[in-house]
Coordinates of C-alpha atoms in Angstrom, one line a residue:
M1 CA 33.0 26.0 68.9
L2 CA 35.0 23.1 68.1
N3 CA 32.2 20.5 68.1
S4 CA 29.9 23.2 65.7
R5 CA 33.0 23.6 63.3
Y6 CA 33.3 19.1 63.5
F7 CA 29.9 19.1 62.7
K8 CA 29.8 21.2 59.7
S9 CA 33.1 19.4 58.3
S10 CA 31.2 16.6 58.7
I11 CA 28.0 17.2 57.1
I12 CA 30.1 18.9 54.1
V13 CA 32.1 15.5 53.4
M14 CA 28.6 13.4 54.0
F15 CA 27.3 15.0 51.1
L16 CA 30.4 15.1 48.9
V17 CA 30.3 11.1 49.7
A18 CA 27.1 11.1 48.8
A19 CA 27.0 13.4 45.3
A20 CA 29.6 11.1 44.5
W21 CA 27.9 8.0 44.8
L22 CA 25.0 8.9 43.1
N23 CA 26.8 10.4 40.4
A24 CA 28.4 7.2 39.7
C25 CA 24.7 5.6 40.0
S26 CA 23.5 7.6 37.3
K27 CA 26.0 6.4 35.1
A28 CA 25.3 3.0 33.2
V29 CA 28.2 1.0 33.8
E30 CA 29.8 -0.5 30.9
P31 CA 29.8 -4.3 31.3
V32 CA 33.2 -6.4 31.1
P33 CA 32.9 -9.6 29.7
P34 CA 35.3 -12.4 30.7
V35 CA 38.3 -13.2 28.2
F36 CA 39.0 -16.5 27.1
D37 CA 41.5 -18.6 25.6
T38 CA 39.9 -21.5 23.7
G39 CA 42.6 -22.6 21.6
L40 CA 40.3 -22.5 18.5
S41 CA 41.1 -21.3 15.4
D42 CA 38.9 -17.9 14.6
T43 CA 37.5 -19.9 11.4
E44 CA 36.5 -22.8 13.9
I45 CA 32.5 -22.9 12.6
R46 CA 31.6 -26.3 14.4
N47 CA 29.1 -26.6 17.3
S48 CA 30.1 -29.2 18.7
V49 CA 33.8 -28.4 19.8
F50 CA 32.2 -25.9 21.7
K51 CA 30.4 -28.7 24.0
S52 CA 33.4 -29.5 26.1
L53 CA 34.4 -25.6 26.7
F54 CA 31.4 -24.5 27.9
P55 CA 28.8 -27.2 28.9
L56 CA 26.3 -25.2 30.7
H57 CA 26.2 -22.5 27.9
Y58 CA 26.0 -25.3 25.0
E59 CA 23.4 -27.4 27.9
T60 CA 21.1 -23.9 27.2
Y61 CA 22.0 -23.9 23.4
L62 CA 20.8 -27.5 22.9
R63 CA 16.8 -26.9 24.4
N64 CA 16.6 -24.9 21.2
N65 CA 15.7 -28.5 20.0
E66 CA 12.3 -28.3 21.6
S67 CA 9.5 -28.2 19.3
E68 CA 6.3 -28.5 21.3
I69 CA 5.9 -25.3 23.5
M70 CA 4.0 -23.1 22.3
T71 CA 2.8 -19.0 23.6
E72 CA -0.8 -17.9 22.9
Y73 CA 0.4 -16.3 19.4
N74 CA 3.6 -18.6 18.5
G75 CA 6.0 -21.2 19.4
S76 CA 8.2 -23.4 18.2
V77 CA 5.7 -25.8 16.7
P78 CA 6.0 -25.9 12.5
Y79 CA 2.6 -25.3 11.6
D80 CA 1.3 -23.9 8.3
K81 CA 1.2 -20.1 8.9
H82 CA -2.2 -19.7 7.3
D83 CA -4.0 -22.5 8.2
N84 CA -6.5 -21.9 10.7
V85 CA -8.6 -25.0 10.0
N86 CA -6.5 -27.7 10.9
P87 CA -5.2 -28.5 14.6
L88 CA -1.7 -28.4 15.3
P89 CA 0.8 -29.4 14.7
K90 CA -0.5 -28.7 11.2
G91 CA -2.3 -25.6 11.9
Y92 CA -3.1 -23.1 14.5
K93 CA -6.2 -20.8 15.3
H94 CA -3.7 -17.7 15.2
A95 CA -3.2 -18.0 11.5
Q96 CA -3.8 -16.0 8.4
P97 CA -5.6 -17.6 5.8
Y98 CA -4.9 -15.4 3.1
L99 CA -0.7 -15.7 2.7
K100 CA -0.7 -18.3 -0.4
N101 CA -3.1 -15.8 -2.3
L102 CA -1.2 -12.8 -1.2
W103 CA 1.9 -13.9 -2.3
L104 CA 0.7 -16.3 -5.2
G105 CA 3.9 -16.5 -7.7
Y106 CA 6.7 -16.0 -5.1
P107 CA 8.1 -19.6 -3.5
F108 CA 6.8 -18.7 0.0
S109 CA 3.3 -19.7 -1.3
Y110 CA 4.6 -22.9 -1.8
E111 CA 4.9 -23.7 2.4
Y112 CA 5.6 -20.8 5.0
K113 CA 5.7 -22.4 8.4
A114 CA 6.4 -20.9 12.1
A115 CA 9.6 -21.6 12.6
R116 CA 11.4 -23.6 15.3
G117 CA 14.8 -23.3 17.2
H118 CA 17.8 -21.9 15.6
T119 CA 19.3 -25.2 16.0
Y120 CA 17.2 -26.5 13.4
A121 CA 17.7 -24.0 10.8
L122 CA 19.5 -25.7 7.8
T123 CA 17.0 -28.8 8.4
D124 CA 14.3 -26.6 7.7
I125 CA 15.3 -24.7 5.3
L126 CA 16.8 -27.9 3.6
N127 CA 13.5 -29.4 3.8
I128 CA 11.1 -26.2 2.7
D129 CA 9.0 -26.7 0.1
R130 CA 10.2 -22.6 -1.3
I131 CA 13.7 -24.5 -2.3
N132 CA 12.8 -26.5 -5.5
R133 CA 13.6 -30.1 -4.5
Y134 CA 12.2 -31.7 -8.0
A135 CA 14.6 -30.3 -10.1
E136 CA 18.8 -30.0 -9.9
K137 CA 18.3 -25.8 -9.7
G138 CA 16.7 -24.9 -6.5
G139 CA 15.7 -21.8 -8.2
L140 CA 16.7 -19.5 -5.2
P141 CA 20.1 -18.2 -4.8
A142 CA 23.1 -19.1 -2.2
T143 CA 22.2 -16.2 -0.5
C144 CA 19.3 -18.2 1.5
M145 CA 22.6 -20.0 3.2
N146 CA 23.4 -16.1 4.7
C147 CA 21.2 -16.5 8.0
K148 CA 21.5 -20.2 8.5
T149 CA 25.1 -21.3 8.5
A150 CA 28.2 -19.5 9.5
K151 CA 29.8 -21.7 6.8
M152 CA 28.5 -19.5 4.4
N153 CA 31.4 -17.2 5.0
D154 CA 33.9 -20.5 3.9
F155 CA 31.7 -20.3 0.7
L156 CA 32.4 -16.4 0.6
K157 CA 36.0 -16.8 0.8
A158 CA 36.2 -19.6 -1.9
D159 CA 34.2 -17.5 -4.3
G160 CA 34.0 -14.0 -3.4
D161 CA 31.1 -12.1 -4.3
K162 CA 30.1 -14.9 -7.1
F163 CA 28.4 -16.7 -4.3
W164 CA 25.6 -14.7 -3.8
A165 CA 24.1 -15.5 -7.3
R166 CA 24.8 -19.4 -7.4
D167 CA 22.2 -21.9 -7.1
F168 CA 21.2 -22.9 -3.5
N169 CA 21.2 -26.6 -4.0
E170 CA 24.7 -26.3 -5.3
F171 CA 25.4 -26.5 -1.4
R172 CA 23.2 -29.0 -0.4
E173 CA 25.6 -31.5 0.1
K174 CA 28.3 -29.2 1.7
V175 CA 26.4 -28.3 5.1
D176 CA 26.0 -30.7 8.2
T177 CA 22.6 -29.9 9.4
E178 CA 23.8 -30.2 12.9
D179 CA 27.3 -28.7 13.2
N180 CA 26.6 -26.1 10.7
T181 CA 23.5 -24.9 12.0
I182 CA 23.3 -21.5 13.8
G183 CA 25.3 -21.9 16.6
C184 CA 28.3 -20.2 18.6
A185 CA 30.4 -18.9 16.0
N186 CA 27.3 -17.3 14.4
C187 CA 28.0 -14.5 17.2
H188 CA 31.4 -15.4 19.4
D189 CA 34.9 -15.2 18.1
P190 CA 35.9 -18.7 18.5
K191 CA 39.3 -17.7 19.6
N192 CA 38.3 -15.8 22.7
M193 CA 34.4 -15.9 22.4
E194 CA 34.3 -11.9 22.1
L195 CA 31.4 -10.6 20.5
R196 CA 31.6 -10.2 16.4
L197 CA 29.6 -10.2 13.7
Y198 CA 29.6 -12.8 10.8
S199 CA 27.2 -10.7 8.7
V200 CA 28.3 -9.4 5.5
P201 CA 25.2 -7.0 4.9
L202 CA 25.7 -5.7 8.8
K203 CA 29.2 -5.2 8.2
D204 CA 28.7 -3.1 4.9
Y205 CA 25.8 -1.0 7.0
L206 CA 28.0 0.0 9.9
A207 CA 30.7 0.7 6.9
S208 CA 28.7 3.2 5.0
K209 CA 27.6 4.9 8.5
G210 CA 31.4 5.3 9.7
K211 CA 31.3 2.5 12.3
T212 CA 33.0 -0.7 13.4
F213 CA 31.7 -3.2 15.4
E214 CA 34.3 -3.7 17.7
K215 CA 34.1 0.1 18.8
L216 CA 30.5 0.1 19.6
P217 CA 29.4 0.1 23.3
R218 CA 29.0 -3.7 24.4
N219 CA 24.9 -3.1 24.8
E220 CA 24.5 -2.2 21.3
Q221 CA 26.9 -5.0 19.9
R222 CA 24.8 -7.4 22.0
A223 CA 21.7 -6.3 19.8
L224 CA 23.0 -6.1 16.8
V225 CA 24.3 -9.7 17.1
C226 CA 20.6 -10.5 16.7
G227 CA 20.2 -8.0 14.2
Q228 CA 22.3 -9.6 11.7
C229 CA 19.4 -11.8 11.0
H230 CA 16.4 -10.5 12.7
V231 CA 16.0 -7.7 10.3
E232 CA 14.5 -6.6 6.8
Y233 CA 16.9 -7.6 3.8
Y234 CA 16.9 -7.8 0.1
F235 CA 18.5 -9.8 -2.9
Q236 CA 20.4 -6.7 -4.5
D237 CA 19.8 -6.0 -8.3
K238 CA 23.1 -6.9 -10.1
S239 CA 23.0 -2.6 -11.2
F240 CA 23.8 -2.0 -8.1
G241 CA 26.9 -4.3 -7.1
A242 CA 27.0 -8.2 -6.5
P243 CA 23.9 -9.7 -7.8
K244 CA 22.0 -10.9 -5.3
K245 CA 24.1 -10.1 -2.4
P246 CA 22.1 -9.4 1.0
V247 CA 21.2 -5.8 1.9
F248 CA 19.8 -3.7 4.6
P249 CA 17.8 -1.0 3.1
W250 CA 18.6 1.2 6.2
A251 CA 20.1 4.1 4.4
D252 CA 17.6 6.4 5.1
G253 CA 16.4 5.1 8.1
M254 CA 14.9 1.9 9.7
D255 CA 10.8 3.0 10.0
P256 CA 8.8 1.7 7.2
E257 CA 7.8 4.4 5.1
Q258 CA 11.8 4.9 4.9
M259 CA 12.6 1.4 4.3
Y260 CA 9.7 1.5 0.9
N261 CA 11.3 4.5 -0.4
Y262 CA 14.7 3.4 -0.4
Y263 CA 13.1 0.3 -2.7
S264 CA 11.7 2.7 -5.1
T265 CA 15.0 3.7 -6.1
H266 CA 17.2 0.6 -5.7
G267 CA 16.3 -1.8 -8.7
D268 CA 16.6 -2.6 -12.1
N269 CA 13.0 -2.9 -12.8
T270 CA 11.1 -1.7 -16.0
T271 CA 7.9 -2.0 -16.1
P272 CA 6.0 1.5 -16.6
G273 CA 5.4 3.6 -13.5
F274 CA 7.9 1.2 -11.5
E275 CA 11.1 2.4 -13.4
G276 CA 14.1 1.8 -11.0
Y277 CA 12.1 0.1 -8.5
F278 CA 13.4 -2.7 -6.9
V279 CA 10.9 -6.0 -7.1
D280 CA 10.7 -9.4 -5.6
W281 CA 8.2 -10.4 -7.8
T282 CA 5.2 -9.6 -10.1
H283 CA 1.8 -11.0 -8.1
P284 CA 0.3 -13.1 -11.3
V285 CA -3.5 -12.1 -10.4
S286 CA -2.9 -8.3 -10.5
K287 CA 0.4 -7.9 -12.2
T288 CA 1.6 -5.7 -9.6
P289 CA 5.5 -5.7 -9.3
M290 CA 5.7 -6.5 -5.1
L291 CA 7.7 -6.8 -2.1
K292 CA 8.1 -9.5 0.4
A293 CA 9.2 -8.5 3.7
Q294 CA 11.4 -10.6 6.0
H295 CA 11.4 -10.5 9.6
P296 CA 12.1 -7.1 10.8
E297 CA 12.7 -7.6 14.7
Y298 CA 15.6 -5.3 14.9
E299 CA 14.5 -2.3 13.3
T300 CA 11.0 -2.3 15.1
W301 CA 12.6 -3.3 18.5
H302 CA 15.2 0.1 18.1
N303 CA 12.8 2.9 18.9
G304 CA 10.2 1.1 21.0
V305 CA 9.9 1.3 24.7
H306 CA 12.1 -1.4 25.3
G307 CA 14.8 -0.2 22.6
A308 CA 14.3 3.3 23.5
A309 CA 15.9 2.1 27.2
G310 CA 18.6 0.3 26.4
V311 CA 16.7 -2.9 27.0
T312 CA 18.5 -5.2 24.2
C313 CA 17.5 -8.4 22.5
A314 CA 19.5 -10.9 25.2
D315 CA 17.9 -9.2 28.1
C316 CA 14.8 -10.9 27.4
H317 CA 15.4 -13.6 24.9
M318 CA 19.0 -14.8 27.0
N319 CA 18.4 -14.1 30.4
Y320 CA 20.8 -15.3 33.1
A321 CA 20.7 -18.6 34.9
R322 CA 22.1 -20.6 37.3
L323 CA 22.6 -24.2 36.0
D324 CA 24.8 -25.8 38.5
G325 CA 24.0 -23.5 41.9
K326 CA 26.4 -20.9 41.6
K327 CA 27.4 -20.0 38.3
K328 CA 25.3 -17.6 36.6
I329 CA 25.5 -17.4 32.6
S330 CA 23.2 -15.8 29.8
S331 CA 21.0 -18.5 28.6
H332 CA 21.4 -20.0 24.9
H333 CA 17.9 -20.8 24.7
W334 CA 16.9 -18.5 22.2
T335 CA 13.3 -18.5 22.6
S336 CA 10.3 -16.3 24.1
P337 CA 9.9 -15.1 27.7
L338 CA 6.4 -16.2 27.9
K339 CA 7.3 -19.9 27.8
D340 CA 8.7 -19.5 31.5
P341 CA 5.7 -19.3 33.5
D342 CA 7.8 -17.4 36.4
L343 CA 8.2 -14.6 33.4
K344 CA 11.9 -14.4 35.0
A345 CA 13.0 -12.6 31.8
C346 CA 10.4 -9.7 32.3
R347 CA 11.0 -9.7 36.1
Q348 CA 14.5 -8.7 36.0
C349 CA 13.0 -5.1 35.4
H350 CA 9.7 -5.4 36.4
T351 CA 9.7 -6.4 39.9
D352 CA 6.7 -5.3 41.3
K353 CA 4.4 -7.2 39.0
T354 CA 3.2 -10.6 39.0
P355 CA 4.1 -12.9 36.1
D356 CA -0.2 -13.1 35.3
F357 CA -0.1 -9.2 35.1
L358 CA 3.0 -8.9 32.7
K359 CA 1.5 -12.5 30.5
Q360 CA -1.6 -10.6 30.1
R361 CA -0.4 -6.9 29.4
V362 CA 1.4 -8.7 26.6
L363 CA -1.6 -10.5 25.1
Y364 CA -3.8 -7.1 25.2
T365 CA -0.9 -5.5 23.0
Q366 CA -1.1 -9.0 20.6
N367 CA -4.6 -8.9 20.7
K368 CA -4.7 -5.6 19.3
V369 CA -2.0 -5.8 16.9
W370 CA -3.7 -9.1 15.4
E371 CA -7.1 -7.9 15.3
Q372 CA -5.8 -5.2 12.6
L373 CA -3.6 -7.9 11.3
L374 CA -6.4 -9.6 9.6
A375 CA -8.0 -6.7 8.9
A376 CA -5.1 -5.0 7.0
Q377 CA -4.8 -8.6 5.1
E378 CA -8.4 -9.0 3.6
I379 CA -8.0 -5.2 2.5
S380 CA -5.0 -6.2 0.7
V381 CA -6.5 -9.4 -1.1
K382 CA -9.1 -7.1 -2.2
A383 CA -7.1 -4.5 -3.7
H384 CA -5.6 -7.5 -6.1
E385 CA -8.9 -8.1 -6.8
A386 CA -9.8 -5.5 -7.8
I387 CA -6.9 -4.5 -9.8
R388 CA -7.7 -8.1 -11.2
L389 CA -10.6 -7.2 -12.3
A390 CA -10.4 -3.3 -13.8
S391 CA -7.5 -5.0 -16.2
E392 CA -9.7 -7.2 -17.4
I393 CA -13.0 -5.0 -18.2
T394 CA -14.1 -4.7 -22.3
G395 CA -15.4 -1.8 -23.6
A396 CA -14.9 1.9 -23.0
K397 CA -12.2 2.9 -20.6
P398 CA -11.6 6.2 -18.5
G399 CA -8.9 8.4 -20.4
E400 CA -7.0 8.1 -17.4
Y401 CA -7.1 4.6 -17.3
D402 CA -3.2 3.8 -17.1
A403 CA -2.4 6.5 -15.1
L404 CA -5.2 4.7 -12.7
M405 CA -4.2 1.5 -13.3
I406 CA -0.5 2.4 -12.1
E407 CA -1.8 4.4 -9.1
A408 CA -3.7 1.2 -7.9
R409 CA -0.8 -1.4 -8.2
K410 CA 1.5 1.3 -6.6
W411 CA -0.8 1.6 -3.2
C412 CA -0.9 -2.3 -3.6
R413 CA 2.4 -3.0 -3.2
K414 CA 3.0 -0.4 -0.6
G415 CA -0.1 -1.3 1.7
Q416 CA 1.1 -5.1 1.3
F417 CA 4.5 -4.2 2.1
F418 CA 3.6 -2.5 5.2
W419 CA 1.0 -5.5 6.1
D420 CA 4.0 -7.7 6.0
L421 CA 6.5 -6.0 8.2
V422 CA 4.3 -6.6 10.8
S423 CA 3.0 -9.8 9.5
A424 CA 6.5 -11.4 9.5
E425 CA 7.8 -9.7 12.4
N426 CA 8.0 -12.4 15.4
S427 CA 6.2 -10.6 18.2
V428 CA 3.0 -9.7 17.1
G429 CA 3.6 -5.9 17.5
F430 CA 5.3 -6.5 21.2
H431 CA 8.4 -5.0 20.3
N432 CA 6.9 -1.7 19.2
P433 CA 2.8 -1.8 19.8
S434 CA 2.7 1.7 18.7
K435 CA 4.7 1.1 15.3
A436 CA 2.9 -2.1 14.7
L437 CA -0.6 -0.4 15.0
D438 CA 0.5 2.9 13.0
T439 CA 2.0 0.7 10.6
L440 CA -1.3 -1.9 9.9
A441 CA -3.1 1.5 10.1
S442 CA -1.3 2.7 7.2
S443 CA -1.3 -0.6 4.9
Q444 CA -5.4 -0.5 5.7
R445 CA -5.3 2.9 4.2
F446 CA -3.0 2.3 1.4
S447 CA -4.7 -0.8 -0.1
Q448 CA -8.0 1.0 0.0
K449 CA -6.9 3.3 -2.2
A450 CA -5.8 0.8 -4.2
V451 CA -8.9 -0.5 -4.3
D452 CA -10.5 3.1 -5.1
A453 CA -8.2 3.2 -7.6
A454 CA -9.1 0.3 -9.6
I455 CA -13.0 0.8 -9.2
K456 CA -11.9 4.5 -10.5
A457 CA -10.3 3.2 -13.5
S458 CA -13.1 0.5 -14.2
G459 CA -15.8 3.2 -14.9
F460 CA -16.7 2.1 -11.3
T461 CA -18.0 -1.0 -13.5
I462 CA -16.6 -3.5 -10.8
A463 CA -17.8 -1.5 -7.6
K464 CA -20.5 -3.9 -7.3
A465 CA -18.4 -6.8 -7.6
L466 CA -16.3 -6.3 -4.9
D467 CA -19.6 -4.9 -2.6
G468 CA -18.9 -7.5 0.4
D469 CA -17.1 -9.7 2.4
I470 CA -13.9 -10.1 0.9
K471 CA -13.8 -14.3 2.1
S472 CA -16.9 -14.8 -0.4
I473 CA -15.7 -13.1 -2.9
V474 CA -12.2 -14.3 -3.1
P475 CA -11.8 -17.5 -0.8
P476 CA -8.2 -18.2 0.7
I477 CA -6.4 -20.7 -1.0
L478 CA -5.8 -23.1 1.8
R479 CA -3.8 -25.7 -0.4
H480 CA -0.7 -25.3 -2.4
S481 CA 2.1 -26.3 -3.1
R482 CA 5.0 -27.4 -5.7
E483 CA 3.7 -30.6 -6.4
L484 CA 0.5 -29.7 -6.6
Q485 CA 1.1 -27.4 -9.1
M486 CA 2.4 -30.0 -11.5
K487 CA -1.6 -31.4 -11.4
P488 CA -3.9 -29.5 -13.9
E489 CA -7.0 -30.2 -11.8
H490 CA -5.7 -28.4 -8.6
M491 CA -4.5 -25.2 -10.9
Q492 CA -8.3 -25.4 -12.1
S493 CA -9.5 -24.9 -8.3
H494 CA -9.2 -21.5 -7.7
A495 CA -9.8 -18.8 -9.9
W496 CA -6.6 -17.4 -8.5
L497 CA -4.8 -20.3 -9.0
K498 CA -5.5 -20.1 -13.1
Y499 CA -2.8 -17.4 -13.2
L500 CA 0.0 -19.6 -12.9
P501 CA 1.3 -22.2 -15.2
V502 CA 0.9 -25.8 -14.9
T503 CA 4.6 -27.1 -14.1
P504 CA 5.7 -30.2 -15.7
K505 CA 5.7 -33.3 -13.8
A506 CA 8.8 -34.5 -11.8
E507 CA 10.4 -36.7 -9.0
K508 CA 11.8 -35.5 -5.6
V509 CA 15.4 -35.0 -6.3
W510 CA 16.7 -33.9 -3.0
E511 CA 16.3 -34.7 0.7
G512 CA 17.8 -32.5 2.9
N513 CA 21.4 -32.5 2.3
R514 CA 21.1 -35.7 0.4
R515 CA 20.2 -36.6 -2.9
I516 CA 17.9 -39.0 -3.7
G517 CA 17.0 -39.2 -7.5
K518 CA 18.5 -38.1 -10.7
A519 CA 17.7 -34.6 -12.4
P520 CA 15.4 -34.7 -14.9
V521 CA 16.2 -34.7 -18.5
E522 CA 14.3 -31.1 -18.9
T523 CA 14.4 -29.3 -15.2
P524 CA 10.9 -27.7 -14.3
P525 CA 11.1 -24.3 -14.9
A526 CA 12.6 -22.5 -11.7
E527 CA 9.4 -20.5 -9.9
V528 CA 12.1 -18.1 -9.2
P529 CA 10.7 -14.3 -9.6
S530 CA 12.3 -13.2 -12.7
P531 CA 13.0 -9.4 -13.4
P532 CA 9.1 -7.9 -14.4
V533 CA 9.0 -6.4 -17.8
A534 CA 6.9 -3.8 -19.3
E535 CA 3.5 -5.1 -20.0
A536 CA 3.2 -6.4 -22.8
P537 CA -0.4 -4.9 -25.0
A538 CA -1.7 -8.7 -25.5
A539 CA -5.3 -9.5 -25.9
A540 CA -7.1 -9.2 -22.4
P541 CA -8.4 -12.6 -21.1
A542 CA -12.4 -12.8 -21.4
P543 CA -13.8 -10.7 -18.4
A544 CA -13.8 -12.7 -15.2
P545 CA -16.6 -12.7 -12.2
P546 CA -16.1 -12.5 -8.8
L547 CA -14.6 -15.6 -7.6
S548 CA -16.9 -18.1 -5.9
A549 CA -16.0 -20.4 -3.3
P550 CA -13.7 -23.4 -3.8
P551 CA -15.0 -27.1 -4.4
A552 CA -15.1 -28.6 -1.1
G553 CA -11.9 -30.3 0.4
H554 CA -9.9 -27.1 -1.2

């Protein structure tokens, strides 16, 4: 009897212990990071001062200097992202040939390269053709410094909100391309190395939701420090606050439709049919008020399969490493897990899968997304061309012509924005395959509606001109730059380029963060998109035929 009672009691105790153990395992344990006393000021932003304090971390940070290793769809080689004609390092097989067409009239059309590592952030923006180096003024606001250096907070402290609208070139000589580029102080408090935000727009967003970064779960913090910059954002119009201040369009949500609707109510635009819209620039060919998407990795990831499971950016892009045989640290080489042949970052969770199997699954997703990305790109080009042709018809027009043209431009704007959200996002859809494919399907549908509305506005007279392969109707613009726009012969080399002005010839004034020449007496007009105005009822140009292929060598 005693043995029986003892046996039953033992079973009960074992059950309770097991239950407690299982309950503990079912709850994620919040990681407790080490606390440091670095002796540094919380305003320290120089990267070099962290080298002696954290030599192993700094060693991995310097690996961001590599600029040769490629994955199938991307890498660190700064190739032209529209060029699938030339081999690396200038062009690459996976390129979108219509980028210059779609961004015509906007600084992105001058130069758009694949990004290198974060250590090159300042070097590359100071040398990119998007910022005018042929004039005293760069033609883009200082806001462009926001995601390139923690020093922008020093500038902001000195100027307040006036900083955002100051010209970019005013700050060229005030930054060190190595010590001030993206580094430790962008994510860590230098005093104790706790995670922190330096990003003003993200702080503003959290405040609008009644949240503070310091009180968020650490896993959420680990994602948000990347989400300071790997996001969609825009430069605010003056009616809504400090001009050119960066804002995240997340008030209604982070999905494409929610962000697009936000942009329809947060701008100073006055173009008929687009009153109150936010507009980045007006496309010179279709006269459509456009949006330029940035790089919405955070918004794409957050409700994808990994984001929903609580797998953060750092889990995949900063996987643990042992450099001295005993210390386990987070690698600060921020890069694609696919660059590691063993895919160690992926196999932290997918322990039952081989590296080759995992790589092939990634490529399967990316191949499918890439096919739809190119299809969406081509229909978007056709939308601009359809609106161009419809706007230049002569003779009688349908009674609803003006309404149909506004409708066509609205669909064109939306279709291109949805395409651009996937195009600018740096995973070729892998961060959220279902969202990427749905966004591209929507893009194609919207752009086709733009084509249909324009054809109807023309009384169906342009339908024949749009029938066929878009690459024959509108060839890709392979070459275009600020220097080329100074040459009249270049501006006659493609029918779409004729919608831009030839800019005055000028010598280069800036090279990186150094002045190398004097500003021209008469500076070239900045190609910064000015707020669009209502279309004037000026005489329409002569009707234009479908575009022919460019001259050889274009």
